[in-house]
PDB file of C-alpha atoms and ligand atoms in Angstrom:
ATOM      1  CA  UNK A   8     117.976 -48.727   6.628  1.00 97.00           C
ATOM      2  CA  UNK A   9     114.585 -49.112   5.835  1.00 98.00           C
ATOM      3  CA  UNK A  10     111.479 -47.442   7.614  1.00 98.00           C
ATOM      4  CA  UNK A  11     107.898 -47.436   7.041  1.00 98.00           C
ATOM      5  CA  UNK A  12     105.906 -44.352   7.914  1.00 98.00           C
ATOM      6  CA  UNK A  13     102.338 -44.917   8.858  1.00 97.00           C
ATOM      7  CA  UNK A  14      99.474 -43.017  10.179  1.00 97.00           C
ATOM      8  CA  UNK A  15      95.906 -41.746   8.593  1.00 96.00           C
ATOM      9  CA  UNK A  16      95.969 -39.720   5.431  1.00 94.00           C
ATOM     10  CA  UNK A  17      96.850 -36.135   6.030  1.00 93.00           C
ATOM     11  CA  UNK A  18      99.644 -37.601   8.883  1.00 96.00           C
ATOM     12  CA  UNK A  19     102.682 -35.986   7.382  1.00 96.00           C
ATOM     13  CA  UNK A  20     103.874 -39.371   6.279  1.00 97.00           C
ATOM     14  CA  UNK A  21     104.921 -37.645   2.735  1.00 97.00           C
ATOM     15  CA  UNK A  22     106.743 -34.413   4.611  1.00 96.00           C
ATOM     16  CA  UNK A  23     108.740 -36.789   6.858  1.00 98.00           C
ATOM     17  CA  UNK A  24     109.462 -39.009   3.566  1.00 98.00           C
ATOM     18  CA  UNK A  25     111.014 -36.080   2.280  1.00 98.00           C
ATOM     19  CA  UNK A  26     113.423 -34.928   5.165  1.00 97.00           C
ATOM     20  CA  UNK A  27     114.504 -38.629   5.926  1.00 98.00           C
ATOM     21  CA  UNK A  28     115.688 -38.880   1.917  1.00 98.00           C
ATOM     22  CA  UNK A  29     117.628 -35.891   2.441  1.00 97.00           C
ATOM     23  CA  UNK A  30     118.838 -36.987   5.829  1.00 97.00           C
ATOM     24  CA  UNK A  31     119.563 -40.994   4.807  1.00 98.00           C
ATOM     25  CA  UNK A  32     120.086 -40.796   1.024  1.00 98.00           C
ATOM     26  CA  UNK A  33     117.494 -43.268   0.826  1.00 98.00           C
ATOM     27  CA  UNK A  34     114.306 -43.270  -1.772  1.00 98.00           C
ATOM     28  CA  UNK A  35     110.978 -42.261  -0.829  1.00 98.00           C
ATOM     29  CA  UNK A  36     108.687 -45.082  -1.733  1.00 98.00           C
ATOM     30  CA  UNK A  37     105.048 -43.383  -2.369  1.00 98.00           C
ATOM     31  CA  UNK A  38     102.711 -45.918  -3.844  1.00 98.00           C
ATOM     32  CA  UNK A  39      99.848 -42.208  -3.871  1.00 96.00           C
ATOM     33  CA  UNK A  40     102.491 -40.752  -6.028  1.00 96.00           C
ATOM     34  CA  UNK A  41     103.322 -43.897  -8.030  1.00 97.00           C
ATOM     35  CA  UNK A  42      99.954 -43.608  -8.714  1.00 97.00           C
ATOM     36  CA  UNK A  43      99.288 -40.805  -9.622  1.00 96.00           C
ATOM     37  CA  UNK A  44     101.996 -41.517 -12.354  1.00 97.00           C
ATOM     38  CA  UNK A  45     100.205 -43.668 -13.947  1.00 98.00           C
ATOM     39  CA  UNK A  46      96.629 -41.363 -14.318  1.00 97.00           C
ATOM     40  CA  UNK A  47      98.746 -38.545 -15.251  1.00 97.00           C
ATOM     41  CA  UNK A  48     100.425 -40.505 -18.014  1.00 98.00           C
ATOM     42  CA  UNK A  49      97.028 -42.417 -19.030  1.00 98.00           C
ATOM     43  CA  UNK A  50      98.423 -46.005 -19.005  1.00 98.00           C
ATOM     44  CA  UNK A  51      96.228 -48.649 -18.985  1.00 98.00           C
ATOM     45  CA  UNK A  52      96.582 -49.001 -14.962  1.00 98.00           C
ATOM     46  CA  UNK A  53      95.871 -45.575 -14.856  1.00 98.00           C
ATOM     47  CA  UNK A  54      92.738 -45.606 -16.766  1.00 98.00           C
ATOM     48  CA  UNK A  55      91.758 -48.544 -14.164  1.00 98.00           C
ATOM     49  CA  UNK A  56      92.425 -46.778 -11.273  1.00 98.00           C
ATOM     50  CA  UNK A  57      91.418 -43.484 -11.516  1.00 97.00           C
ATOM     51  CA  UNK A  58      87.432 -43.406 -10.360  1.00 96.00           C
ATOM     52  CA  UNK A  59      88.962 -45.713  -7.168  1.00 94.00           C
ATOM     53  CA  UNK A  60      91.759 -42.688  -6.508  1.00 93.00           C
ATOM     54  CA  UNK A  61      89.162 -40.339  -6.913  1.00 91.00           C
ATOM     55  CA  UNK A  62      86.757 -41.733  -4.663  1.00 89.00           C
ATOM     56  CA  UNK A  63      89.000 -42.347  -1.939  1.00 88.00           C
ATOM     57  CA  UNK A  64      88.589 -46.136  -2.160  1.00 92.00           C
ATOM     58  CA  UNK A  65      92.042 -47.883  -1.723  1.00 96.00           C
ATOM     59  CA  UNK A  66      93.332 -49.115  -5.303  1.00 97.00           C
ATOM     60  CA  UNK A  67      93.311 -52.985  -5.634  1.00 98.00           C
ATOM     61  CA  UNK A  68      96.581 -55.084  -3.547  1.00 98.00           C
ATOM     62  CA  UNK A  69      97.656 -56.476  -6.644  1.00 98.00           C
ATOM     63  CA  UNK A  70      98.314 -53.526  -8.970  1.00 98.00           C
ATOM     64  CA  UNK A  71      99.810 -51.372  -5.691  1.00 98.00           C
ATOM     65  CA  UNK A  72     101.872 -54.422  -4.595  1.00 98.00           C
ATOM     66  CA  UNK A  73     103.160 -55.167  -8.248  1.00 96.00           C
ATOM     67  CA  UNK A  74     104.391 -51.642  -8.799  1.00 95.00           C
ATOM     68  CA  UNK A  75     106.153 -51.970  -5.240  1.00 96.00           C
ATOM     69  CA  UNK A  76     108.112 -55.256  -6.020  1.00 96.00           C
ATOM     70  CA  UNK A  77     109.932 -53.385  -8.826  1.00 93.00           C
ATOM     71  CA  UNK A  78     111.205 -51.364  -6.468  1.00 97.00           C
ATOM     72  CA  UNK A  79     112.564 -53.585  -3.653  1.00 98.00           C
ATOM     73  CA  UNK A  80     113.941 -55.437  -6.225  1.00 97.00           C
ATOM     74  CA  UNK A  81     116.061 -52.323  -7.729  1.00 97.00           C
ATOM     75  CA  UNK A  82     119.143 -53.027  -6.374  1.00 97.00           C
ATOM     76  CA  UNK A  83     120.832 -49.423  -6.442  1.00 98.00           C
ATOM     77  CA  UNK A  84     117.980 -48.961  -3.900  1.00 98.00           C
ATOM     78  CA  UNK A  85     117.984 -51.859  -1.648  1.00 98.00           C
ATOM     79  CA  UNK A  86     118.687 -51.432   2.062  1.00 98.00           C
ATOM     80  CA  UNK A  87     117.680 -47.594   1.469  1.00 98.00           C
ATOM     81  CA  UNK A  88     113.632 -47.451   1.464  1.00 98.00           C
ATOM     82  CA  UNK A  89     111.172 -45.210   2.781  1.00 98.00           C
ATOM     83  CA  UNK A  90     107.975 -46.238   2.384  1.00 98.00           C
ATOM     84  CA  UNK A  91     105.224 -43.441   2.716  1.00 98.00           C
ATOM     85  CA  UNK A  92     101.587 -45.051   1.820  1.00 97.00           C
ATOM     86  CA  UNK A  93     102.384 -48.502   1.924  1.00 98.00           C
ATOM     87  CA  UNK A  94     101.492 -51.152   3.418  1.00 98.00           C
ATOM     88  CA  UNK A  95      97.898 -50.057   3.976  1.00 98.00           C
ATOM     89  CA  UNK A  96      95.977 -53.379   3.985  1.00 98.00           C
ATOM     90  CA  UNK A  97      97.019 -56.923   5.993  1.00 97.00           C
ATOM     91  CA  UNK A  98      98.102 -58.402   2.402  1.00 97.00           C
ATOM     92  CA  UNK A  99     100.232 -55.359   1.707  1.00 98.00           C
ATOM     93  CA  UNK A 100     102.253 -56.002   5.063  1.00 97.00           C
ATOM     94  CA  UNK A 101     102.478 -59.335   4.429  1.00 97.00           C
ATOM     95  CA  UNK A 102     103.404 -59.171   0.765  1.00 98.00           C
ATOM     96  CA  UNK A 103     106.184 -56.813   2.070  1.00 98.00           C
ATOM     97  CA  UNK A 104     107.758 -59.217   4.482  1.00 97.00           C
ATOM     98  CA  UNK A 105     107.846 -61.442   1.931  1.00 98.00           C
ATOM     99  CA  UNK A 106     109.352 -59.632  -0.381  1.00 98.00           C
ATOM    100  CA  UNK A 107     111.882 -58.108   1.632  1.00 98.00           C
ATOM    101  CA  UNK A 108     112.651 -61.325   2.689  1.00 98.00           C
ATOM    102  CA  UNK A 109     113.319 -62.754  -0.814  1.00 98.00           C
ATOM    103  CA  UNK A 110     115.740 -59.630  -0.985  1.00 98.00           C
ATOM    104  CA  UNK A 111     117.499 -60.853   1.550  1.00 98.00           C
ATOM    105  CA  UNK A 112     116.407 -57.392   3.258  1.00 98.00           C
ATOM    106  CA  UNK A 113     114.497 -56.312   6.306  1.00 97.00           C
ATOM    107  CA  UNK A 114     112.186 -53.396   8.023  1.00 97.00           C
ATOM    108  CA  UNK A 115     114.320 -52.052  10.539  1.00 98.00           C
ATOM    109  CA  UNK A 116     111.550 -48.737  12.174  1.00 98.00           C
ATOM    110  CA  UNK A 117     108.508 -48.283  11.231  1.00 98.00           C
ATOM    111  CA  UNK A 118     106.680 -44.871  12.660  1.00 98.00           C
ATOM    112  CA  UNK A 119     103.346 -44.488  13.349  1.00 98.00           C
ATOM    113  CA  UNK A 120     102.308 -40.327  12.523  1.00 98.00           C
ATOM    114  CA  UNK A 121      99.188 -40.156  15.114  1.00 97.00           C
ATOM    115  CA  UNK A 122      97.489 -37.520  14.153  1.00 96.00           C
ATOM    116  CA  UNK A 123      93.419 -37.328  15.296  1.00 95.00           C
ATOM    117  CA  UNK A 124      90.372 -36.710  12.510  1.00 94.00           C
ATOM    118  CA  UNK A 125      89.561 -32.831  13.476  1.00 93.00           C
ATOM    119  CA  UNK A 126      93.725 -32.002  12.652  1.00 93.00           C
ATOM    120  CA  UNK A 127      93.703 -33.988   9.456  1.00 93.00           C
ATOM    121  CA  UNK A 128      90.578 -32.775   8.164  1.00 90.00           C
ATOM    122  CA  UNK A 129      92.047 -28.901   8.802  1.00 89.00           C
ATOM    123  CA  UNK A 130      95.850 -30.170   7.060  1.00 88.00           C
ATOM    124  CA  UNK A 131      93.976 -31.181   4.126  1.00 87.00           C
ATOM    125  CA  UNK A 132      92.518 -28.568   3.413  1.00 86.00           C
ATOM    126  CA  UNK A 133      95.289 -26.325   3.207  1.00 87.00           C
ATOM    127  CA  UNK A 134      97.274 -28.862   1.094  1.00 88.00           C
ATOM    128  CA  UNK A 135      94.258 -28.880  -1.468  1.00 86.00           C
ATOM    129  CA  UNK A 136      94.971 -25.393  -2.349  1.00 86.00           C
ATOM    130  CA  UNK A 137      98.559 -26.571  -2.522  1.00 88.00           C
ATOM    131  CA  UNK A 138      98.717 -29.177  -4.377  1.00 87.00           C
ATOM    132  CA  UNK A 139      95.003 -29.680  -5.844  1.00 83.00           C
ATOM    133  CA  UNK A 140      94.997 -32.797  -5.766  1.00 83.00           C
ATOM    134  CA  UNK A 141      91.599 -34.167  -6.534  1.00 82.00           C
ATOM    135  CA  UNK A 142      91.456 -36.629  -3.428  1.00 88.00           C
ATOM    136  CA  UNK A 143      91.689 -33.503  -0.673  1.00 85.00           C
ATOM    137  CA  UNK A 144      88.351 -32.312  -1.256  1.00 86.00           C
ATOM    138  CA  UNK A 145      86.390 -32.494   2.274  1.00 85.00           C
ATOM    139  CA  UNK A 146      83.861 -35.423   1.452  1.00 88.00           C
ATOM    140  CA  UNK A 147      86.450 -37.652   0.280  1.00 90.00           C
ATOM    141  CA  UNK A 148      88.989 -36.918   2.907  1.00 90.00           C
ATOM    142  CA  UNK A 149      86.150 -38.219   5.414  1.00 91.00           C
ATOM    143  CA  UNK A 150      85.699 -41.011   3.405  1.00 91.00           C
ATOM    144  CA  UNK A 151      89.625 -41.727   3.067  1.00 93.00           C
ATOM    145  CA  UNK A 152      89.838 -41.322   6.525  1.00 93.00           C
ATOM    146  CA  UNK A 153      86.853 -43.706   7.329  1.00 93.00           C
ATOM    147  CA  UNK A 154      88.855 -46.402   4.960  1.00 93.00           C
ATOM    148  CA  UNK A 155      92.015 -46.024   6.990  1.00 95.00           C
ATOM    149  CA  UNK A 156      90.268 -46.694  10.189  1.00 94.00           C
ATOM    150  CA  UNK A 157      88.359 -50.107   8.797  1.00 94.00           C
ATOM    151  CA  UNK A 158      91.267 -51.402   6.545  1.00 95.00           C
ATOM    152  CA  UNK A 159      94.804 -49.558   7.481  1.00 96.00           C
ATOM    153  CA  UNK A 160      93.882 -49.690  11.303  1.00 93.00           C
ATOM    154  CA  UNK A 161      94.354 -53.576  11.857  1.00 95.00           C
ATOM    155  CA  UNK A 162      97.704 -53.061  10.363  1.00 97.00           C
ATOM    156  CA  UNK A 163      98.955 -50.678  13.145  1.00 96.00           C
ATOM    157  CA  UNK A 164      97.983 -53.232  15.460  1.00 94.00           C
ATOM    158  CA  UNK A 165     100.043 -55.756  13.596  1.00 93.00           C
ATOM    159  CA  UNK A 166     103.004 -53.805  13.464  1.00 97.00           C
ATOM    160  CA  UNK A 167     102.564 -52.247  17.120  1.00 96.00           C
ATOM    161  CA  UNK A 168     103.996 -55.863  18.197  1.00 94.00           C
ATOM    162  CA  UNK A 169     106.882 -55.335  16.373  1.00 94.00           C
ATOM    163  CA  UNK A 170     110.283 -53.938  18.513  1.00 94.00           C
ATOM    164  CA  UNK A 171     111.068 -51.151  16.369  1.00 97.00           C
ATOM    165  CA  UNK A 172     107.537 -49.360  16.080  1.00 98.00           C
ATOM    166  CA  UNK A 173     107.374 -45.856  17.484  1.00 98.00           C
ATOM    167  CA  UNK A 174     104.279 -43.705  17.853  1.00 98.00           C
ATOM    168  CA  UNK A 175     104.534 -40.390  16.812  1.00 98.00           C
ATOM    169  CA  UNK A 176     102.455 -37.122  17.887  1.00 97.00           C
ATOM    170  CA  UNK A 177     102.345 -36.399  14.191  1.00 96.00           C
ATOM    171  CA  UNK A 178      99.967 -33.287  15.280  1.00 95.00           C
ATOM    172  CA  UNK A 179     103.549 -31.682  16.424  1.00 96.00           C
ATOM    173  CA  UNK A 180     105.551 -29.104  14.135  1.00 95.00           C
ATOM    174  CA  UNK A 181     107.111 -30.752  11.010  1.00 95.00           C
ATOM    175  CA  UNK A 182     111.120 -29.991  12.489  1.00 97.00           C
ATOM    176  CA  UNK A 183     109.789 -31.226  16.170  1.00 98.00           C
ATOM    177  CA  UNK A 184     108.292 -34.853  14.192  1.00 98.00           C
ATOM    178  CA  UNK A 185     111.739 -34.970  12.136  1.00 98.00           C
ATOM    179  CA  UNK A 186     113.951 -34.478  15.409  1.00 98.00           C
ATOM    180  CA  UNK A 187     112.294 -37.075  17.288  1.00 98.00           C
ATOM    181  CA  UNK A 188     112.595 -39.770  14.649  1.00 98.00           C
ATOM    182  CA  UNK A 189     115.902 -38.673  13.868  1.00 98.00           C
ATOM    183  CA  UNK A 190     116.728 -38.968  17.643  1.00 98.00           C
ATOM    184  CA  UNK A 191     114.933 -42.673  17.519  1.00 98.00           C
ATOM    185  CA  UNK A 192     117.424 -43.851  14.250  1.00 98.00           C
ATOM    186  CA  UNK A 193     120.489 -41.659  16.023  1.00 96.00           C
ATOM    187  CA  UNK A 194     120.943 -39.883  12.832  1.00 95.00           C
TER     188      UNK A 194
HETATM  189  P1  AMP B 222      98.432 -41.077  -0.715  1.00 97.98           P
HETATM  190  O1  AMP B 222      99.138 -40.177  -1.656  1.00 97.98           O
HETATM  191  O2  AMP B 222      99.340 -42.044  -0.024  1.00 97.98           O
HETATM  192  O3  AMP B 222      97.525 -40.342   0.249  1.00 97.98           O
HETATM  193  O4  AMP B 222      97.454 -41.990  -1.603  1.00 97.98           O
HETATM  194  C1  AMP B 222      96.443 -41.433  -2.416  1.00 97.98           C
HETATM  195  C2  AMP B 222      95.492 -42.510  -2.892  1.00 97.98           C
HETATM  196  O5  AMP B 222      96.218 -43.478  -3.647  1.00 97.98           O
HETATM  197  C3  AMP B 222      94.803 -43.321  -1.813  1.00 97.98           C
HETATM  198  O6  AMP B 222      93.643 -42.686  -1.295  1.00 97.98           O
HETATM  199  C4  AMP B 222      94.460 -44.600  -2.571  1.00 97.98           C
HETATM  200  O7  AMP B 222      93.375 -44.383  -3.451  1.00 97.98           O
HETATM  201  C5  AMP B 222      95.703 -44.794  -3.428  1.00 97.98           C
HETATM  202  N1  AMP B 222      96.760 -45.564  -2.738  1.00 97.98           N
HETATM  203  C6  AMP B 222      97.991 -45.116  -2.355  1.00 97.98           C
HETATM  204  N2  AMP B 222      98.700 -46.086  -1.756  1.00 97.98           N
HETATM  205  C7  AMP B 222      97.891 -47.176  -1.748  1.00 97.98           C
HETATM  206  C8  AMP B 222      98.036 -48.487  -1.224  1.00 97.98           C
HETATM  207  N3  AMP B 222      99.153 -48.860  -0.590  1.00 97.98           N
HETATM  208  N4  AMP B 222      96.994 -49.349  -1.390  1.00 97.98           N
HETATM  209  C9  AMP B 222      95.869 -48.989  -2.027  1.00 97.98           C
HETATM  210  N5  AMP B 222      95.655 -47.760  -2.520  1.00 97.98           N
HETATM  211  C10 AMP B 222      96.660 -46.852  -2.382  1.00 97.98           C
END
């Protein structure tokens, strides 16, 4: 089975990632913490990437969607993704499709974590002290949150066409957002 999680930064997208691996056996598919990887270990994408990252500004489609066709492509993994941070632009969903496609694989749920600005802003600030990441400070949260909404947003609306997308309160308790998608997939 695979599932996209999508919803504003902040959404729980990661937390749920995390409890559906457990639940499925599946992989968690975080193109932030793919990222990430690459600044911590200094390659040379990470030396491209890093003022973008820390900015807020969404990292180019063709680094994030090269790093992501390694892993569709990993067979001990196919038919068993969860992607948390991807797709986030039109291209991205597009170059999934494709991609899964050429697998010979499809999207079977995608979830949409709704979660309004006021809630994220307060989540992020408590996961700054948790995880420090450099991105969670409040001025680029804003700024994250003002990308999702021009760039992210028209993806929602492509995907709320689709017969398995289900909107989420995502402002719910972490086990109450896990029982109701686990409910959805009957798992
Ligand atoms: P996340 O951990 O998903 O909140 O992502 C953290 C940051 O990584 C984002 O603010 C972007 O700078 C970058 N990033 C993660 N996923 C993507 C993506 N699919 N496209 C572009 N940039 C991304």
């Amino acid at each position: 089975m695979n599932i996209v999680l999508f919803g504003p930064p902040g959404a729980g997208k990661g937390t749920q990632a995390k409890y559906l691996v457990k639940k499925l056996n599946n992989f968690q598919v975080s193109t932030g913490d793919m990222l990430r990887d690459e600044i911590q270990k200094d390659t040379p994408i990470g030396k491209k990437i890093i003022k973008n990252m820390n900015d807020g500004k969404f990292v180019e489609d063709e680094i994030v969607n090269k790093l992501l066709e390694k892993i569709v492509f990993d067979t001990t993994k196919i038919n068993k993704l969860i992607f948390d941070g991807y797709p986030r632009t039109i291209n991205q969903a597009k170059n999934l499709e494709r991609l899964l496609e050429k697998s010979n694989q499809k999207l079977d749920h995608i979830f949409f974590l709704n979660v309004k600005k006021e809630a994220i802003i307060k989540r992020v600030e408590k996961r700054k002290i948790l995880e420090k990441r450099s991105d969670d400070d409040s001025d680029t949260i804003l700024k994250r949150y003002d990308t999702y909404m021009e760039i992210t947003k028209p993806v929602l609306d492509y995907y709320s066409k689709n017969k398995n997308f289900h909107e989420i309160d995502g402002s719910m308790e972490i086990n109450d957002i896990a029982q109701k998608i686990e409910e959805i997939l009957k798992v």
